[in-house]
Short mmCIF file of C-alpha atoms and ligand atoms in Angstrom, two decimals:
data_model
loop_
_atom_site.label_atom_id
_atom_site.label_comp_id
_atom_site.label_asym_id
_atom_site.label_seq_id
_atom_site.Cartn_x
_atom_site.Cartn_y
_atom_site.Cartn_z
CA UNK A 118 2.70 72.91 14.28
CA UNK A 119 4.61 76.23 14.40
CA UNK A 120 2.27 79.13 13.91
CA UNK A 121 2.98 81.57 11.13
CA UNK A 122 1.30 84.94 11.53
CA UNK A 123 -0.17 87.00 8.72
CA UNK A 124 -0.49 90.74 9.21
CA UNK A 125 -2.63 92.13 6.40
CA UNK A 126 -3.23 95.82 5.74
CA UNK A 127 -6.50 96.76 4.05
CA UNK A 128 -6.06 100.32 2.79
CA UNK A 129 -9.68 100.50 1.60
CA UNK A 130 -10.30 103.58 -0.62
CA UNK A 131 -7.62 105.73 1.00
CA UNK A 132 -4.46 107.58 0.10
CA UNK A 133 -2.85 109.06 -2.99
CA UNK A 134 0.03 107.73 -5.02
CA UNK A 135 2.47 109.89 -3.09
CA UNK A 136 1.00 108.87 0.30
CA UNK A 137 1.31 105.26 -0.80
CA UNK A 138 4.90 105.73 -1.87
CA UNK A 139 5.89 107.12 1.54
CA UNK A 140 3.99 104.41 3.37
CA UNK A 141 5.52 101.57 1.35
CA UNK A 142 9.03 103.04 1.67
CA UNK A 143 8.70 103.20 5.45
CA UNK A 144 7.28 99.66 5.64
CA UNK A 145 10.06 98.26 3.44
CA UNK A 146 12.63 99.96 5.65
CA UNK A 147 11.01 98.55 8.78
CA UNK A 148 10.48 94.94 7.75
CA UNK A 149 13.71 92.93 7.74
CA UNK A 150 14.23 90.65 4.73
CA UNK A 151 14.36 87.73 7.16
CA UNK A 152 10.98 88.62 8.66
CA UNK A 153 9.07 85.95 6.76
CA UNK A 154 10.11 83.23 9.20
CA UNK A 155 7.48 84.06 11.86
CA UNK A 156 5.16 86.52 10.19
CA UNK A 157 4.27 87.77 6.74
CA UNK A 158 3.20 91.33 6.06
CA UNK A 159 0.61 91.76 3.32
CA UNK A 160 -0.54 95.02 1.73
CA UNK A 161 -3.91 95.36 0.00
CA UNK A 162 -3.91 98.77 -1.70
CA UNK A 163 -6.62 100.06 -4.04
CA UNK A 164 -6.65 98.24 -7.41
CA UNK A 165 -5.15 101.11 -9.40
CA UNK A 166 -2.03 101.22 -7.24
CA UNK A 167 -1.31 97.48 -7.34
CA UNK A 168 1.30 97.38 -10.14
CA UNK A 169 3.09 100.43 -8.75
CA UNK A 170 3.13 99.06 -5.21
CA UNK A 171 4.38 95.73 -6.59
CA UNK A 172 7.35 97.55 -8.14
CA UNK A 173 8.11 99.37 -4.89
CA UNK A 174 8.02 96.05 -3.03
CA UNK A 175 10.69 94.45 -5.24
CA UNK A 176 13.31 92.82 -3.00
CA UNK A 177 11.19 93.06 0.17
CA UNK A 178 9.42 90.10 1.81
CA UNK A 179 6.10 92.03 1.90
CA UNK A 180 3.29 90.36 -0.06
CA UNK A 181 0.63 92.00 -2.23
CA UNK A 182 -3.10 91.38 -2.26
CA UNK A 183 -6.36 92.83 -3.55
CA UNK A 184 -9.35 94.06 -1.55
CA UNK A 185 -11.85 92.19 -3.72
CA UNK A 186 -12.19 90.63 -7.19
CA UNK A 187 -14.85 89.85 -9.77
CA UNK A 188 -17.21 86.95 -9.14
CA UNK A 189 -16.55 85.66 -12.68
CA UNK A 190 -13.85 83.40 -14.07
CA UNK A 191 -11.97 84.27 -17.23
CA UNK A 192 -12.62 87.50 -19.08
CA UNK A 193 -15.60 89.12 -20.76
CA UNK A 194 -18.24 91.82 -20.75
CA UNK A 195 -18.15 92.74 -17.04
CA UNK A 196 -17.61 96.50 -17.12
CA UNK A 197 -15.73 97.82 -14.12
CA UNK A 198 -14.69 94.42 -12.80
CA UNK A 199 -11.19 93.08 -12.14
CA UNK A 200 -10.50 89.37 -12.61
CA UNK A 201 -8.44 87.01 -10.51
CA UNK A 202 -6.08 86.45 -13.43
CA UNK A 203 -5.48 90.20 -13.73
CA UNK A 204 -4.66 90.36 -10.04
CA UNK A 205 -2.17 87.50 -10.42
CA UNK A 206 -0.75 89.29 -13.42
CA UNK A 207 0.08 92.38 -11.35
CA UNK A 208 1.69 90.40 -8.54
CA UNK A 209 -1.11 89.65 -6.08
CA UNK A 210 -1.01 86.43 -4.14
CA UNK A 211 -4.05 87.12 -1.91
CA UNK A 212 -7.55 88.57 -2.35
CA UNK A 213 -9.91 89.63 0.43
CA UNK A 214 -13.45 88.34 -0.11
CA UNK A 215 -16.59 89.10 1.86
CA UNK A 216 -15.34 92.14 3.76
CA UNK A 217 -18.28 93.46 5.80
CA UNK A 218 -18.22 96.71 3.81
CA UNK A 219 -18.70 94.71 0.59
CA UNK A 220 -21.49 92.72 2.22
CA UNK A 221 -23.28 95.77 3.68
CA UNK A 222 -22.69 98.41 0.98
CA UNK A 223 -22.44 96.38 -2.23
CA UNK A 224 -24.93 93.61 -1.67
CA UNK A 225 -22.44 90.75 -1.45
CA UNK A 226 -24.39 87.80 -0.13
CA UNK A 227 -22.95 84.62 1.38
CA UNK A 228 -23.45 83.00 -2.03
CA UNK A 229 -21.52 85.72 -3.87
CA UNK A 230 -18.75 85.54 -1.28
CA UNK A 231 -18.53 81.77 -1.76
CA UNK A 232 -18.32 82.27 -5.53
CA UNK A 233 -15.58 84.89 -5.20
CA UNK A 234 -13.69 82.57 -2.86
CA UNK A 235 -13.66 79.86 -5.53
CA UNK A 236 -12.89 82.27 -8.38
CA UNK A 237 -9.88 83.54 -6.38
CA UNK A 238 -8.57 80.03 -5.81
CA UNK A 239 -9.05 79.02 -9.44
CA UNK A 240 -6.94 82.05 -10.40
CA UNK A 241 -4.19 80.95 -8.00
CA UNK A 242 -4.92 83.55 -5.31
CA UNK A 243 -5.27 82.79 -1.61
CA UNK A 244 -8.68 84.12 -0.52
CA UNK A 245 -8.98 85.84 2.86
CA UNK A 246 -12.64 85.32 3.63
CA UNK A 247 -14.11 87.74 6.17
CA UNK A 248 -16.89 86.79 8.56
CA UNK A 249 -18.41 88.69 11.46
CA UNK A 250 -21.55 89.69 13.27
CA UNK A 251 -23.12 93.13 13.71
CA UNK A 252 -23.66 94.64 17.14
CA UNK A 253 -27.39 93.88 16.97
CA UNK A 254 -26.66 90.25 16.15
CA UNK A 255 -24.17 89.98 19.02
CA UNK A 256 -26.61 91.55 21.47
CA UNK A 257 -29.34 89.19 20.27
CA UNK A 258 -27.06 86.21 21.00
CA UNK A 259 -26.72 85.37 17.29
CA UNK A 260 -22.93 85.58 16.93
CA UNK A 261 -22.40 81.84 16.47
CA UNK A 262 -25.31 81.34 14.10
CA UNK A 263 -24.20 84.26 11.88
CA UNK A 264 -20.56 83.08 11.77
CA UNK A 265 -21.69 79.51 11.21
CA UNK A 266 -23.84 80.50 8.20
CA UNK A 267 -21.05 82.61 6.68
CA UNK A 268 -18.40 79.88 7.07
CA UNK A 269 -20.75 77.10 6.01
CA UNK A 270 -21.66 78.91 2.76
CA UNK A 271 -18.00 78.82 1.73
CA UNK A 272 -17.30 75.29 2.95
CA UNK A 273 -20.37 73.82 1.26
CA UNK A 274 -19.62 75.54 -2.03
CA UNK A 275 -15.86 74.98 -2.14
CA UNK A 276 -15.42 71.91 0.08
CA UNK A 277 -13.50 71.84 3.36
CA UNK A 278 -10.26 70.91 1.55
CA UNK A 279 -10.33 74.33 -0.08
CA UNK A 280 -9.54 75.85 3.32
CA UNK A 281 -6.04 74.34 3.06
CA UNK A 282 -5.23 77.24 0.73
CA UNK A 283 -7.29 79.99 2.31
CA UNK A 284 -7.35 82.33 5.28
CA UNK A 285 -10.37 83.23 7.43
CA UNK A 286 -10.66 86.66 9.06
CA UNK A 287 -13.03 87.15 11.98
CA UNK A 288 -14.08 90.79 11.87
CA UNK A 289 -16.91 91.74 14.20
CA UNK A 290 -18.65 94.53 12.32
CA UNK A 291 -19.03 96.57 15.52
CA UNK A 292 -15.24 96.68 15.89
CA UNK A 293 -14.32 97.78 12.35
CA UNK A 294 -13.16 101.38 12.21
CA UNK A 295 -14.90 102.15 15.49
CA UNK A 296 -11.94 102.09 17.87
CA UNK A 297 -13.85 99.44 19.81
CA UNK A 298 -11.80 96.23 19.72
CA UNK A 299 -13.09 92.82 20.74
CA UNK A 300 -11.26 91.74 23.89
CA UNK A 301 -8.71 88.98 23.30
CA UNK A 302 -11.10 86.61 25.08
CA UNK A 303 -14.11 87.60 22.94
CA UNK A 304 -12.07 87.16 19.77
CA UNK A 305 -10.52 83.88 20.92
CA UNK A 306 -13.97 82.47 21.69
CA UNK A 307 -15.15 83.06 18.12
CA UNK A 308 -11.85 81.93 16.59
CA UNK A 309 -12.04 78.67 18.55
CA UNK A 310 -15.65 78.28 17.40
CA UNK A 311 -14.61 78.69 13.76
CA UNK A 312 -11.72 76.25 14.12
CA UNK A 313 -14.07 73.80 15.84
CA UNK A 314 -16.60 74.06 13.00
CA UNK A 315 -13.89 73.25 10.49
CA UNK A 316 -12.46 70.49 12.70
CA UNK A 317 -15.85 68.78 12.72
CA UNK A 318 -15.30 68.27 8.97
CA UNK A 319 -11.52 67.85 8.87
CA UNK A 320 -9.24 68.10 11.91
CA UNK A 321 -6.01 68.47 9.90
CA UNK A 322 -7.34 71.33 7.80
CA UNK A 323 -8.64 73.02 10.97
CA UNK A 324 -5.27 72.72 12.72
CA UNK A 325 -3.46 74.37 9.81
CA UNK A 326 -6.08 77.07 9.14
CA UNK A 327 -4.94 80.64 9.62
CA UNK A 328 -7.65 82.71 11.33
CA UNK A 329 -6.99 86.45 11.51
CA UNK A 330 -8.72 88.93 13.81
CA UNK A 331 -9.80 92.31 12.44
CA UNK A 332 -11.47 95.27 14.11
CA UNK A 333 -9.52 98.25 15.45
CA UNK A 334 -6.26 96.35 15.87
CA UNK A 335 -3.58 98.76 17.13
CA UNK A 336 -0.01 98.48 18.37
CA UNK A 337 -1.37 98.71 21.92
CA UNK A 338 -3.73 95.72 21.68
CA UNK A 339 -2.00 93.53 19.08
CA UNK A 340 0.28 91.62 21.43
CA UNK A 341 -2.56 90.47 23.69
CA UNK A 342 -4.70 89.46 20.70
CA UNK A 343 -1.88 87.52 19.03
CA UNK A 344 -1.11 85.71 22.30
CA UNK A 345 -4.44 83.86 22.05
CA UNK A 346 -4.23 80.26 20.90
CA UNK A 347 -6.47 80.60 17.83
CA UNK A 348 -5.54 84.09 16.61
CA UNK A 349 -3.02 83.78 13.80
CA UNK A 350 -2.60 87.42 12.84
CA UNK A 351 -4.61 90.49 11.96
CA UNK A 352 -6.55 92.17 9.18
CA UNK A 353 -5.89 95.83 9.83
CA UNK A 354 -7.66 98.83 8.32
CA UNK A 355 -6.95 102.27 9.80
CA UNK A 356 -3.68 101.41 11.50
CA UNK A 357 -2.27 99.95 8.28
CA UNK A 358 -2.19 103.46 6.78
CA UNK A 359 0.34 104.69 9.32
CA UNK A 360 3.73 103.03 8.92
CA UNK A 361 4.77 103.27 12.58
CA UNK A 362 1.45 101.81 13.76
CA UNK A 363 1.42 98.98 11.24
CA UNK A 364 5.05 98.11 11.96
CA UNK A 365 4.27 98.00 15.69
CA UNK A 366 1.46 95.52 14.98
CA UNK A 367 3.75 93.49 12.74
CA UNK A 368 6.44 93.37 15.42
CA UNK A 369 3.89 92.13 17.95
CA UNK A 370 3.57 89.04 15.75
CA UNK A 371 7.11 88.74 14.41
C1 PEP B 223 -10.76 96.35 8.18
O1 PEP B 223 -10.62 97.18 7.32
O2 PEP B 223 -10.99 95.17 7.86
C2 PEP B 223 -10.63 96.75 9.58
C3 PEP B 223 -10.61 95.83 10.50
O3 PEP B 223 -10.52 98.09 9.82
P1 PEP B 223 -10.02 98.77 11.22
O4 PEP B 223 -8.70 98.10 11.57
O5 PEP B 223 -9.84 100.21 10.89
O6 PEP B 223 -11.05 98.50 12.25
#
């Protein structure tokens, strides 16, 4: 199976409209329209910029996604929330669920993440489900049990077949925004573990599953990470806000 890389930029709560405009213009200029063959670039700006960024992306192969979504289907009295259908409506094809910042700062449990995963799929979005251990958990030798619980919560709720239309992102919490990247070997070990867990339930789904690495990915380390057998792209925070850096990461995959 030919691997197709996904390079996703998570802008988090950063930038202004004019910063975003400059960033998107530079990315559109740097990503050839034929780029989709080996790698897809995905931008996940803040909610309020989604329709505007969608318009700027017209004619480019760059995809649009959201950083989160409501844990409810349909519409209703959920003040402040954004539904999957609304995200589709403004041009999103992906939604990140279970980012470690959502888990740590906004109380998103494994169960909520599993619900959001299913809500995203029911709305026609591809969920990018984030999993990862903290430094304390790694040092206590709990990396596999933490990842296993996070992946299992989604698989048991949604069924393994649901992973045919989903992406997993391994993001060790200790590597996010810290400048401390997992080595390619450390990342590969966890990616292979995740693929193995899925393969124990369905080998075909596991073989086709896209597993991204996230945590201080930079132009300088991207090539070595993407050379690993089970790393199918990156979920990039800080470096996705600088066009030259994000394009360098993209080129390492494309
Ligand atoms: C992230 O936002 O998911 C992330 C990995 O951030 P950074 O690349 O800045 O570590």
